[in-house]
Amino acid sequence: MKSDKGEKRRKNRMATVVTQAGREPFEHFGFVNPPIYRGSTVLFPTVADLEGLRQPYTYGTKGTPTTRALETAWTEIAGAEDTVLVPSGLAAIAIALLTATKAGAHLLVTDSAYAPTRFFCDGFLARFGVTTEYYDPEIGAGVSALIRPETTAILTESPGSQSMEIQDIPAIAAAAREKGVCVIVDNTWATPLFFPPHERGCDLAVDAGTKYLSGHSDLLMGLVSANAKWAKRLRHTFNLFAIGSGPDDASLALRGLRTMALRLREQERAALEIATWLEARPEIARVLHPALPGHPGHDLWKRDFSGSSGVFSIILKPVAKAAVESFVDGLALFGIGFSWGGYESLVLPFDCAPFRTATRWAPEGPALRFSIGLEDVADLKDDLEAAFARLGG
Ligand SMILES: *Cc1c(COP(=O)(O)O)cnc(C)c1O
């Protein structure tokens, strides 16, 4: 929910906003952080109060002071009208899509989307007569030609999962607005700290709080924020499912939030240093990082984003699969695993080719995605240096 205090606080810089947002210490005897309210039933003093629902909390599925604190904070940070919390990033994508579609509708989804987003569209929404068409992430204003009378939403993700294409979201949003189409962004990579989704024209913004908001790989959380036009419809859909996040998870996420700007700034610096160093290595064909001047989306990134996070990809020059496995398996500091955004560095071999339908993914060699954590950069470089020796030998 939006608050006047929040509006005033948002005038500060992000590092300040994340330390202040959603906090009401004097509603909790002055304690700095809200307590964990666990509850299903909420009591009403009288029948009249119950019939009028005359109190801020009415039932556990509708929220508690703990979940409300995080919703209010995120609404402030994203520059939104309202936010709902759900148990995972993928659930957030599902709720956003269900808010903006109906039987017989047509959806436009970026070909670079997080693969489970496609599985939800093709495996679930299709059963309800919703058609999904995938578009080239670099289409920009050209998306206009793909909008049909029955198109209800465009789902963008910038940069794209693993492949890192940057989209011209303001141009896509302008084309959509003209035709009354809802624009959704999966903003997990940049977070609202580096890409203000609603200011850039998006109606609904999804964030997998599992990643940078959590920051410690100990939490699953999804957030959907909405602008004034879509806030009521989002809250309505959310209430119909009663698929909220619990108060313990909200409390962990609030703890993560207070250091989020600091962690992102450090992970940005470390990732850029490593990406620049990798770009100069002879074993590398390309580094896919939008903050590097050679990236095809660099100018758009510079125009629309205020920073870059710790996730980027590399394409190795052609080399045997066994050599790549030896490169990855022998790394001491990079874990092999899904997800990202935690304090620990990760690496993941990937191949987008099996999912693509609108564009072709045909890199020069094997592809790896890195998530840079909070270790010392010199140690991470030493670890990678040793890996390159294995690649050649
Ligand atoms: C991880 C991720 C999600 C899903 O988040 P979960 O909490 O793991 O369900 C959605 N979008 C992107 C871009 C992601 O990286």
mmCIF file of C-alpha atoms and ligand atoms in Angstrom:
data_model
loop_
_atom_site.group_PDB
_atom_site.id
_atom_site.type_symbol
_atom_site.label_atom_id
_atom_site.label_comp_id
_atom_site.label_asym_id
_atom_site.label_seq_id
_atom_site.Cartn_x
_atom_site.Cartn_y
_atom_site.Cartn_z
ATOM 1 C CA MET A 1 0.000 0.000 0.000
ATOM 2 C CA LYS A 2 1.218 3.478 -0.843
ATOM 3 C CA SER A 3 1.772 5.955 2.009
ATOM 4 C CA ASP A 4 2.436 9.717 2.157
ATOM 5 C CA LYS A 5 5.499 9.083 4.305
ATOM 6 C CA GLY A 6 6.743 6.712 1.592
ATOM 7 C CA GLU A 7 6.329 9.365 -1.071
ATOM 8 C CA LYS A 8 8.484 11.760 0.957
ATOM 9 C CA ARG A 9 11.098 9.086 1.690
ATOM 10 C CA ARG A 10 11.444 8.169 -1.989
ATOM 11 C CA LYS A 11 12.962 11.574 -2.641
ATOM 12 C CA ASN A 12 16.112 10.268 -0.924
ATOM 13 C CA ARG A 13 18.759 8.166 -2.659
ATOM 14 C CA MET A 14 18.226 4.399 -2.814
ATOM 15 C CA ALA A 15 20.793 3.460 -0.162
ATOM 16 C CA THR A 16 18.827 5.657 2.253
ATOM 17 C CA VAL A 17 15.401 4.498 1.075
ATOM 18 C CA VAL A 18 16.146 0.787 1.685
ATOM 19 C CA THR A 19 17.116 1.513 5.296
ATOM 20 C CA GLN A 20 13.919 3.502 5.959
ATOM 21 C CA ALA A 21 11.171 2.040 3.796
ATOM 22 C CA GLY A 22 8.199 0.354 5.449
ATOM 23 C CA ARG A 23 9.399 0.990 9.006
ATOM 24 C CA GLU A 24 6.994 2.155 11.718
ATOM 25 C CA PRO A 25 8.949 1.529 14.969
ATOM 26 C CA PHE A 26 6.470 3.353 17.190
ATOM 27 C CA GLU A 27 3.696 0.986 16.168
ATOM 28 C CA HIS A 28 5.873 -1.695 17.831
ATOM 29 C CA PHE A 29 6.955 -0.069 21.126
ATOM 30 C CA GLY A 30 9.939 1.556 19.389
ATOM 31 C CA PHE A 31 11.612 -1.675 18.262
ATOM 32 C CA VAL A 32 13.513 -0.986 15.056
ATOM 33 C CA ASN A 33 12.130 -3.951 13.117
ATOM 34 C CA PRO A 34 8.524 -5.212 13.050
ATOM 35 C CA PRO A 35 7.896 -8.410 15.010
ATOM 36 C CA ILE A 36 6.864 -11.655 13.312
ATOM 37 C CA TYR A 37 3.064 -11.803 13.570
ATOM 38 C CA ARG A 38 1.956 -15.381 12.973
ATOM 39 C CA GLY A 39 -1.762 -15.775 12.565
ATOM 40 C CA SER A 40 -4.812 -17.019 10.738
ATOM 41 C CA THR A 41 -7.732 -15.699 12.829
ATOM 42 C CA VAL A 42 -7.940 -12.002 13.645
ATOM 43 C CA LEU A 43 -10.494 -11.116 16.327
ATOM 44 C CA PHE A 44 -13.042 -8.308 16.060
ATOM 45 C CA PRO A 45 -14.316 -6.621 19.229
ATOM 46 C CA THR A 46 -17.989 -6.599 18.106
ATOM 47 C CA VAL A 47 -20.316 -7.909 15.385
ATOM 48 C CA ALA A 48 -20.531 -4.391 13.978
ATOM 49 C CA ASP A 49 -16.742 -4.270 13.608
ATOM 50 C CA LEU A 50 -16.763 -7.678 11.908
ATOM 51 C CA GLU A 51 -19.564 -6.758 9.511
ATOM 52 C CA GLY A 52 -17.889 -3.478 8.616
ATOM 53 C CA LEU A 53 -14.386 -5.074 8.465
ATOM 54 C CA ARG A 54 -13.420 -1.963 10.412
ATOM 55 C CA GLN A 55 -9.793 -2.724 11.188
ATOM 56 C CA PRO A 56 -6.527 -2.850 9.248
ATOM 57 C CA TYR A 57 -6.179 -6.662 9.476
ATOM 58 C CA THR A 58 -9.057 -9.083 9.006
ATOM 59 C CA TYR A 59 -7.641 -12.542 8.249
ATOM 60 C CA GLY A 60 -4.203 -14.144 7.895
ATOM 61 C CA THR A 61 -4.410 -14.625 4.118
ATOM 62 C CA LYS A 62 -4.974 -10.861 3.700
ATOM 63 C CA GLY A 63 -1.705 -10.013 5.449
ATOM 64 C CA THR A 64 -0.168 -9.260 8.835
ATOM 65 C CA PRO A 65 1.801 -6.254 10.103
ATOM 66 C CA THR A 66 4.985 -8.149 9.135
ATOM 67 C CA THR A 67 3.991 -8.838 5.525
ATOM 68 C CA ARG A 68 2.432 -5.372 5.220
ATOM 69 C CA ALA A 69 5.750 -3.776 6.266
ATOM 70 C CA LEU A 70 7.523 -5.485 3.362
ATOM 71 C CA GLU A 71 4.723 -4.705 0.894
ATOM 72 C CA THR A 72 4.808 -1.036 1.907
ATOM 73 C CA ALA A 73 8.600 -0.931 1.675
ATOM 74 C CA TRP A 74 8.646 -2.488 -1.797
ATOM 75 C CA THR A 75 5.867 -0.198 -3.037
ATOM 76 C CA GLU A 76 8.043 2.717 -1.960
ATOM 77 C CA ILE A 77 11.213 1.314 -3.531
ATOM 78 C CA ALA A 78 9.582 0.333 -6.828
ATOM 79 C CA GLY A 79 7.691 3.640 -7.123
ATOM 80 C CA ALA A 80 4.456 1.649 -7.289
ATOM 81 C CA GLU A 81 0.895 1.980 -6.010
ATOM 82 C CA ASP A 82 0.754 -1.446 -4.345
ATOM 83 C CA THR A 83 2.724 -4.713 -3.962
ATOM 84 C CA VAL A 84 1.737 -8.303 -3.190
ATOM 85 C CA LEU A 85 4.043 -10.997 -1.775
ATOM 86 C CA VAL A 86 3.924 -14.582 -2.982
ATOM 87 C CA PRO A 87 5.993 -17.672 -2.092
ATOM 88 C CA SER A 88 8.380 -17.638 -5.093
ATOM 89 C CA GLY A 89 9.471 -15.619 -8.091
ATOM 90 C CA LEU A 90 7.682 -18.017 -10.415
ATOM 91 C CA ALA A 91 4.441 -17.609 -8.427
ATOM 92 C CA ALA A 92 4.868 -13.839 -8.894
ATOM 93 C CA ILE A 93 5.095 -14.310 -12.668
ATOM 94 C CA ALA A 94 1.978 -16.505 -12.588
ATOM 95 C CA ILE A 95 -0.028 -13.954 -10.541
ATOM 96 C CA ALA A 96 1.070 -11.097 -12.830
ATOM 97 C CA LEU A 97 0.051 -13.038 -15.955
ATOM 98 C CA LEU A 98 -3.257 -14.164 -14.416
ATOM 99 C CA THR A 99 -4.005 -10.524 -13.508
ATOM 100 C CA ALA A 100 -3.591 -9.459 -17.124
ATOM 101 C CA THR A 101 -5.143 -12.248 -19.148
ATOM 102 C CA LYS A 102 -8.430 -14.063 -19.788
ATOM 103 C CA ALA A 103 -9.753 -16.931 -21.895
ATOM 104 C CA GLY A 104 -9.145 -16.356 -25.590
ATOM 105 C CA ALA A 105 -6.446 -13.747 -24.975
ATOM 106 C CA HIS A 106 -3.144 -13.392 -26.819
ATOM 107 C CA LEU A 107 0.094 -12.800 -24.914
ATOM 108 C CA LEU A 108 3.422 -11.525 -26.189
ATOM 109 C CA VAL A 109 6.375 -12.921 -24.252
ATOM 110 C CA THR A 110 10.055 -12.235 -24.858
ATOM 111 C CA ASP A 111 11.936 -15.163 -26.408
ATOM 112 C CA SER A 112 14.631 -14.564 -23.765
ATOM 113 C CA ALA A 113 12.249 -15.138 -20.816
ATOM 114 C CA TYR A 114 13.146 -17.240 -17.784
ATOM 115 C CA ALA A 115 12.330 -20.738 -19.109
ATOM 116 C CA PRO A 116 9.701 -21.638 -16.434
ATOM 117 C CA THR A 117 7.742 -18.531 -17.543
ATOM 118 C CA ARG A 118 7.352 -20.220 -20.934
ATOM 119 C CA PHE A 119 6.330 -23.479 -19.283
ATOM 120 C CA PHE A 120 3.578 -21.608 -17.381
ATOM 121 C CA CYS A 121 2.290 -19.980 -20.584
ATOM 122 C CA ASP A 122 2.519 -23.060 -22.812
ATOM 123 C CA GLY A 123 1.680 -25.672 -20.170
ATOM 124 C CA PHE A 124 -0.996 -23.915 -18.112
ATOM 125 C CA LEU A 125 -2.441 -20.779 -19.742
ATOM 126 C CA ALA A 126 -2.786 -22.638 -23.066
ATOM 127 C CA ARG A 127 -5.296 -24.977 -21.374
ATOM 128 C CA PHE A 128 -7.539 -21.948 -20.819
ATOM 129 C CA GLY A 129 -7.410 -20.837 -24.439
ATOM 130 C CA VAL A 130 -4.642 -18.267 -24.016
ATOM 131 C CA THR A 131 -2.224 -18.110 -26.952
ATOM 132 C CA THR A 132 1.384 -17.084 -26.284
ATOM 133 C CA GLU A 133 3.533 -15.670 -29.040
ATOM 134 C CA TYR A 134 7.267 -15.185 -28.419
ATOM 135 C CA TYR A 135 9.033 -12.125 -29.775
ATOM 136 C CA ASP A 136 12.635 -11.136 -30.468
ATOM 137 C CA PRO A 137 13.916 -9.386 -27.303
ATOM 138 C CA GLU A 138 15.540 -6.714 -29.489
ATOM 139 C CA ILE A 139 12.243 -5.834 -31.225
ATOM 140 C CA GLY A 140 11.690 -2.476 -29.418
ATOM 141 C CA ALA A 141 8.866 -0.376 -30.901
ATOM 142 C CA GLY A 142 8.439 -3.089 -33.582
ATOM 143 C CA VAL A 143 6.353 -5.012 -31.051
ATOM 144 C CA SER A 144 3.484 -2.772 -32.170
ATOM 145 C CA ALA A 145 3.060 -4.872 -35.333
ATOM 146 C CA LEU A 146 2.541 -8.022 -33.237
ATOM 147 C CA ILE A 147 -0.243 -6.579 -31.054
ATOM 148 C CA ARG A 148 -3.643 -8.038 -32.007
ATOM 149 C CA PRO A 149 -7.109 -6.896 -30.894
ATOM 150 C CA GLU A 150 -7.115 -9.792 -28.375
ATOM 151 C CA THR A 151 -3.600 -9.075 -26.983
ATOM 152 C CA THR A 152 -3.887 -8.350 -23.248
ATOM 153 C CA ALA A 153 -0.262 -8.314 -22.048
ATOM 154 C CA ILE A 154 3.396 -8.153 -23.034
ATOM 155 C CA LEU A 155 5.877 -9.841 -20.729
ATOM 156 C CA THR A 156 9.380 -8.358 -20.906
ATOM 157 C CA GLU A 157 12.566 -9.320 -19.098
ATOM 158 C CA SER A 158 15.661 -7.161 -19.398
ATOM 159 C CA PRO A 159 18.368 -8.342 -19.544
ATOM 160 C CA GLY A 160 17.131 -11.737 -20.711
ATOM 161 C CA SER A 161 17.715 -14.785 -18.552
ATOM 162 C CA GLN A 162 21.210 -16.109 -19.238
ATOM 163 C CA SER A 163 21.462 -14.604 -22.749
ATOM 164 C CA MET A 164 21.484 -11.002 -21.420
ATOM 165 C CA GLU A 165 19.755 -9.059 -24.253
ATOM 166 C CA ILE A 166 18.572 -5.595 -23.174
ATOM 167 C CA GLN A 167 15.065 -4.576 -24.263
ATOM 168 C CA ASP A 168 13.823 -1.114 -25.169
ATOM 169 C CA ILE A 169 11.135 -1.178 -22.481
ATOM 170 C CA PRO A 170 10.068 2.499 -22.813
ATOM 171 C CA ALA A 171 9.433 1.912 -26.552
ATOM 172 C CA ILE A 172 7.538 -1.341 -25.868
ATOM 173 C CA ALA A 173 5.508 0.395 -23.135
ATOM 174 C CA ALA A 174 4.633 3.284 -25.458
ATOM 175 C CA ALA A 175 3.397 0.864 -28.151
ATOM 176 C CA ALA A 176 1.381 -1.086 -25.563
ATOM 177 C CA ARG A 177 -0.176 1.968 -23.929
ATOM 178 C CA GLU A 178 -1.553 3.129 -27.262
ATOM 179 C CA LYS A 179 -3.456 -0.156 -27.530
ATOM 180 C CA GLY A 180 -4.415 -0.641 -23.872
ATOM 181 C CA VAL A 181 -2.112 -3.624 -23.363
ATOM 182 C CA CYS A 182 -0.595 -4.385 -19.929
ATOM 183 C CA VAL A 183 3.220 -4.357 -19.782
ATOM 184 C CA ILE A 184 4.813 -6.759 -17.309
ATOM 185 C CA VAL A 185 8.538 -6.781 -16.561
ATOM 186 C CA ASP A 186 10.489 -9.526 -14.830
ATOM 187 C CA ASN A 187 12.868 -7.106 -13.100
ATOM 188 C CA THR A 188 14.810 -9.664 -11.058
ATOM 189 C CA TRP A 189 18.264 -8.909 -12.513
ATOM 190 C CA ALA A 190 18.218 -5.127 -12.030
ATOM 191 C CA THR A 191 15.771 -4.901 -9.093
ATOM 192 C CA PRO A 192 14.010 -1.526 -8.621
ATOM 193 C CA LEU A 193 17.327 -0.188 -7.276
ATOM 194 C CA PHE A 194 18.815 -0.192 -10.789
ATOM 195 C CA PHE A 195 15.670 -0.082 -12.966
ATOM 196 C CA PRO A 196 12.580 1.836 -11.736
ATOM 197 C CA PRO A 197 9.990 -0.324 -13.492
ATOM 198 C CA HIS A 198 6.889 1.880 -13.274
ATOM 199 C CA GLU A 199 8.761 5.076 -14.135
ATOM 200 C CA ARG A 200 9.885 3.294 -17.318
ATOM 201 C CA GLY A 201 6.286 2.543 -18.279
ATOM 202 C CA CYS A 202 5.618 -0.944 -16.890
ATOM 203 C CA ASP A 203 2.209 -1.672 -15.350
ATOM 204 C CA LEU A 204 3.214 -4.750 -13.338
ATOM 205 C CA ALA A 205 6.750 -5.537 -12.145
ATOM 206 C CA VAL A 206 7.854 -8.954 -10.934
ATOM 207 C CA ASP A 207 10.868 -9.520 -8.725
ATOM 208 C CA ALA A 208 12.160 -12.884 -7.532
ATOM 209 C CA GLY A 209 13.032 -11.738 -4.003
ATOM 210 C CA THR A 210 14.692 -15.143 -3.738
ATOM 211 C CA LYS A 211 17.688 -13.488 -5.416
ATOM 212 C CA TYR A 212 18.998 -10.047 -4.373
ATOM 213 C CA LEU A 213 16.354 -9.115 -1.799
ATOM 214 C CA SER A 214 17.105 -12.293 0.150
ATOM 215 C CA GLY A 215 20.812 -12.132 -0.679
ATOM 216 C CA HIS A 216 21.630 -15.179 1.438
ATOM 217 C CA SER A 217 20.183 -18.175 -0.477
ATOM 218 C CA ASP A 218 17.972 -19.028 2.499
ATOM 219 C CA LEU A 219 14.626 -17.704 1.269
ATOM 220 C CA LEU A 220 12.068 -18.102 -1.518
ATOM 221 C CA MET A 221 9.963 -15.010 -2.217
ATOM 222 C CA GLY A 222 8.199 -13.286 -5.082
ATOM 223 C CA LEU A 223 6.927 -9.699 -5.299
ATOM 224 C CA VAL A 224 4.554 -8.125 -7.809
ATOM 225 C CA SER A 225 4.184 -4.358 -7.781
ATOM 226 C CA ALA A 226 1.581 -2.428 -9.749
ATOM 227 C CA ASN A 227 1.060 1.146 -10.895
ATOM 228 C CA ALA A 228 -2.176 3.014 -10.084
ATOM 229 C CA LYS A 229 -3.915 1.658 -13.189
ATOM 230 C CA TRP A 230 -3.341 -2.014 -12.293
ATOM 231 C CA ALA A 231 -3.143 -2.022 -8.472
ATOM 232 C CA LYS A 232 -6.786 -2.953 -7.793
ATOM 233 C CA ARG A 233 -6.814 -5.759 -10.365
ATOM 234 C CA LEU A 234 -3.556 -7.174 -8.972
ATOM 235 C CA ARG A 235 -4.820 -7.141 -5.358
ATOM 236 C CA HIS A 236 -8.116 -8.728 -6.481
ATOM 237 C CA THR A 237 -6.371 -11.618 -8.287
ATOM 238 C CA PHE A 238 -4.037 -12.119 -5.333
ATOM 239 C CA ASN A 239 -6.978 -12.316 -2.896
ATOM 240 C CA LEU A 240 -8.773 -14.865 -5.083
ATOM 241 C CA PHE A 241 -5.788 -17.232 -4.765
ATOM 242 C CA ALA A 242 -4.837 -16.400 -1.135
ATOM 243 C CA ILE A 243 -1.287 -17.307 -2.110
ATOM 244 C CA GLY A 244 0.587 -15.024 0.288
ATOM 245 C CA SER A 245 4.078 -15.284 1.713
ATOM 246 C CA GLY A 246 4.379 -16.120 5.418
ATOM 247 C CA PRO A 247 5.475 -13.658 8.122
ATOM 248 C CA ASP A 248 8.767 -15.477 8.846
ATOM 249 C CA ASP A 249 9.771 -15.147 5.200
ATOM 250 C CA ALA A 250 8.689 -11.500 5.110
ATOM 251 C CA SER A 251 10.829 -10.835 8.176
ATOM 252 C CA LEU A 252 13.885 -12.471 6.554
ATOM 253 C CA ALA A 253 13.267 -10.453 3.390
ATOM 254 C CA LEU A 254 13.047 -7.212 5.395
ATOM 255 C CA ARG A 255 16.392 -8.050 6.968
ATOM 256 C CA GLY A 256 17.857 -8.627 3.493
ATOM 257 C CA LEU A 257 16.370 -5.352 2.269
ATOM 258 C CA ARG A 258 18.332 -3.229 4.739
ATOM 259 C CA THR A 259 21.706 -4.267 3.207
ATOM 260 C CA MET A 260 20.477 -4.679 -0.368
ATOM 261 C CA ALA A 261 21.895 -1.412 -1.753
ATOM 262 C CA LEU A 262 25.273 -2.101 -0.165
ATOM 263 C CA ARG A 263 25.432 -5.686 -1.466
ATOM 264 C CA LEU A 264 24.308 -4.725 -4.962
ATOM 265 C CA ARG A 265 26.869 -1.939 -5.199
ATOM 266 C CA GLU A 266 29.683 -4.319 -4.199
ATOM 267 C CA GLN A 267 28.450 -7.137 -6.454
ATOM 268 C CA GLU A 268 28.186 -4.664 -9.339
ATOM 269 C CA ARG A 269 31.795 -3.555 -8.807
ATOM 270 C CA ALA A 270 33.145 -7.110 -8.448
ATOM 271 C CA ALA A 271 31.188 -8.492 -11.429
ATOM 272 C CA LEU A 272 32.344 -5.645 -13.664
ATOM 273 C CA GLU A 273 35.960 -6.140 -12.644
ATOM 274 C CA ILE A 274 35.781 -9.878 -13.356
ATOM 275 C CA ALA A 275 33.819 -9.422 -16.601
ATOM 276 C CA THR A 276 36.391 -6.901 -17.875
ATOM 277 C CA TRP A 277 39.236 -9.237 -16.918
ATOM 278 C CA LEU A 278 37.499 -12.179 -18.650
ATOM 279 C CA GLU A 279 36.954 -10.138 -21.820
ATOM 280 C CA ALA A 280 40.736 -9.873 -22.265
ATOM 281 C CA ARG A 281 41.322 -13.648 -21.924
ATOM 282 C CA PRO A 282 42.231 -15.519 -25.114
ATOM 283 C CA GLU A 283 39.924 -18.456 -24.223
ATOM 284 C CA ILE A 284 36.793 -16.255 -24.372
ATOM 285 C CA ALA A 285 34.717 -15.519 -27.475
ATOM 286 C CA ARG A 286 32.335 -13.026 -25.815
ATOM 287 C CA VAL A 287 31.341 -11.679 -22.413
ATOM 288 C CA LEU A 288 27.600 -10.937 -22.155
ATOM 289 C CA HIS A 289 27.388 -8.061 -19.674
ATOM 290 C CA PRO A 290 25.284 -4.996 -20.594
ATOM 291 C CA ALA A 291 27.524 -2.567 -18.689
ATOM 292 C CA LEU A 292 30.474 -3.438 -20.967
ATOM 293 C CA PRO A 293 30.687 -0.960 -23.885
ATOM 294 C CA GLY A 294 30.881 -3.775 -26.455
ATOM 295 C CA HIS A 295 27.515 -5.284 -25.454
ATOM 296 C CA PRO A 296 24.823 -4.796 -28.167
ATOM 297 C CA GLY A 297 22.396 -3.421 -25.554
ATOM 298 C CA HIS A 298 24.915 -1.154 -23.844
ATOM 299 C CA ASP A 299 23.405 2.166 -25.009
ATOM 300 C CA LEU A 300 19.892 1.164 -23.901
ATOM 301 C CA TRP A 301 21.286 -0.067 -20.584
ATOM 302 C CA LYS A 302 23.058 3.248 -20.080
ATOM 303 C CA ARG A 303 19.917 5.207 -20.887
ATOM 304 C CA ASP A 304 17.457 3.216 -18.732
ATOM 305 C CA PHE A 305 19.415 1.608 -15.862
ATOM 306 C CA SER A 306 21.332 3.181 -12.991
ATOM 307 C CA GLY A 307 23.526 0.148 -12.332
ATOM 308 C CA SER A 308 24.235 -3.502 -13.080
ATOM 309 C CA SER A 309 24.021 -6.481 -10.766
ATOM 310 C CA GLY A 310 26.388 -9.394 -10.262
ATOM 311 C CA VAL A 311 25.051 -11.770 -12.939
ATOM 312 C CA PHE A 312 26.526 -12.083 -16.423
ATOM 313 C CA SER A 313 27.411 -14.791 -18.947
ATOM 314 C CA ILE A 314 30.383 -15.779 -21.066
ATOM 315 C CA ILE A 315 30.764 -17.678 -24.326
ATOM 316 C CA LEU A 316 33.948 -19.724 -24.490
ATOM 317 C CA LYS A 317 35.759 -20.352 -27.755
ATOM 318 C CA PRO A 318 34.895 -23.860 -29.064
ATOM 319 C CA VAL A 319 36.292 -26.467 -26.698
ATOM 320 C CA ALA A 320 35.444 -30.075 -25.772
ATOM 321 C CA LYS A 321 32.629 -30.676 -23.236
ATOM 322 C CA ALA A 322 35.037 -32.582 -20.975
ATOM 323 C CA ALA A 323 37.307 -29.511 -20.802
ATOM 324 C CA VAL A 324 34.378 -27.274 -19.783
ATOM 325 C CA GLU A 325 33.399 -29.793 -17.108
ATOM 326 C CA SER A 326 36.953 -29.802 -15.805
ATOM 327 C CA PHE A 327 36.932 -25.948 -15.837
ATOM 328 C CA VAL A 328 33.719 -25.834 -13.785
ATOM 329 C CA ASP A 329 34.078 -28.898 -11.534
ATOM 330 C CA GLY A 330 37.500 -27.810 -10.291
ATOM 331 C CA LEU A 331 36.432 -24.317 -9.179
ATOM 332 C CA ALA A 332 36.907 -23.996 -5.420
ATOM 333 C CA LEU A 333 34.949 -20.776 -4.775
ATOM 334 C CA PHE A 334 32.141 -20.954 -7.363
ATOM 335 C CA GLY A 335 29.284 -23.313 -6.502
ATOM 336 C CA ILE A 336 27.433 -25.154 -9.268
ATOM 337 C CA GLY A 337 23.708 -24.584 -8.887
ATOM 338 C CA PHE A 338 20.493 -22.817 -9.872
ATOM 339 C CA SER A 339 19.334 -19.442 -8.572
ATOM 340 C CA TRP A 340 21.690 -16.540 -7.853
ATOM 341 C CA GLY A 341 21.990 -13.224 -6.014
ATOM 342 C CA GLY A 342 23.361 -14.646 -2.771
ATOM 343 C CA TYR A 343 26.633 -13.806 -1.028
ATOM 344 C CA GLU A 344 28.280 -16.868 -2.585
ATOM 345 C CA SER A 345 29.543 -16.961 -6.174
ATOM 346 C CA LEU A 346 27.919 -19.442 -8.562
ATOM 347 C CA VAL A 347 28.525 -20.773 -12.049
ATOM 348 C CA LEU A 348 26.084 -22.559 -14.355
ATOM 349 C CA PRO A 349 26.621 -24.046 -17.837
ATOM 350 C CA PHE A 350 23.578 -23.233 -19.999
ATOM 351 C CA ASP A 351 22.086 -23.632 -23.451
ATOM 352 C CA CYS A 352 19.097 -21.488 -24.530
ATOM 353 C CA ALA A 353 18.688 -23.269 -27.905
ATOM 354 C CA PRO A 354 16.028 -25.820 -26.816
ATOM 355 C CA PHE A 355 13.670 -23.052 -25.591
ATOM 356 C CA ARG A 356 13.940 -20.483 -28.377
ATOM 357 C CA THR A 357 11.158 -20.202 -30.961
ATOM 358 C CA ALA A 358 11.352 -16.604 -32.275
ATOM 359 C CA THR A 359 15.139 -16.225 -32.396
ATOM 360 C CA ARG A 360 18.114 -18.542 -32.780
ATOM 361 C CA TRP A 361 20.629 -19.157 -29.991
ATOM 362 C CA ALA A 362 23.812 -20.305 -31.724
ATOM 363 C CA PRO A 363 26.863 -19.142 -29.760
ATOM 364 C CA GLU A 364 30.444 -19.750 -30.913
ATOM 365 C CA GLY A 365 31.122 -22.166 -28.055
ATOM 366 C CA PRO A 366 29.952 -23.347 -24.633
ATOM 367 C CA ALA A 367 28.110 -20.820 -22.456
ATOM 368 C CA LEU A 368 28.475 -20.229 -18.707
ATOM 369 C CA ARG A 369 26.521 -17.921 -16.410
ATOM 370 C CA PHE A 370 28.207 -16.405 -13.367
ATOM 371 C CA SER A 371 26.677 -14.879 -10.266
ATOM 372 C CA ILE A 372 29.381 -12.956 -8.438
ATOM 373 C CA GLY A 373 29.079 -13.008 -4.661
ATOM 374 C CA LEU A 374 30.820 -11.111 -1.901
ATOM 375 C CA GLU A 375 34.189 -12.924 -1.832
ATOM 376 C CA ASP A 376 37.423 -11.007 -2.468
ATOM 377 C CA VAL A 377 37.747 -10.407 -6.219
ATOM 378 C CA ALA A 378 41.436 -11.373 -6.257
ATOM 379 C CA ASP A 379 40.570 -14.821 -4.869
ATOM 380 C CA LEU A 380 37.805 -15.297 -7.449
ATOM 381 C CA LYS A 381 40.251 -14.362 -10.232
ATOM 382 C CA ASP A 382 42.848 -16.837 -8.902
ATOM 383 C CA ASP A 383 40.189 -19.556 -8.912
ATOM 384 C CA LEU A 384 39.256 -18.731 -12.527
ATOM 385 C CA GLU A 385 42.915 -18.465 -13.573
ATOM 386 C CA ALA A 386 43.457 -22.053 -12.391
ATOM 387 C CA ALA A 387 40.288 -23.109 -14.244
ATOM 388 C CA PHE A 388 41.625 -21.659 -17.520
ATOM 389 C CA ALA A 389 44.803 -23.716 -17.039
ATOM 390 C CA ARG A 390 42.591 -26.860 -16.830
ATOM 391 C CA LEU A 391 40.699 -25.800 -19.949
ATOM 392 C CA GLY A 392 43.888 -25.764 -22.011
ATOM 393 C CA GLY A 393 45.469 -28.823 -20.433
HETATM 394 C C1 LIG B 1 14.952 -17.129 -10.299
HETATM 395 C C2 LIG B 1 14.134 -16.354 -11.234
HETATM 396 C C3 LIG B 1 12.754 -16.395 -11.182
HETATM 397 C C4 LIG B 1 12.004 -17.315 -10.254
HETATM 398 O O1 LIG B 1 12.249 -17.130 -8.904
HETATM 399 P P1 LIG B 1 11.999 -18.339 -7.869
HETATM 400 O O2 LIG B 1 11.856 -17.672 -6.568
HETATM 401 O O3 LIG B 1 13.200 -19.228 -7.980
HETATM 402 O O4 LIG B 1 10.740 -19.040 -8.315
HETATM 403 C C5 LIG B 1 12.052 -15.593 -12.066
HETATM 404 N N1 LIG B 1 12.669 -14.807 -12.953
HETATM 405 C C6 LIG B 1 14.006 -14.746 -13.034
HETATM 406 C C7 LIG B 1 14.627 -13.837 -14.022
HETATM 407 C C8 LIG B 1 14.780 -15.520 -12.187
HETATM 408 O O5 LIG B 1 16.112 -15.477 -12.298
#
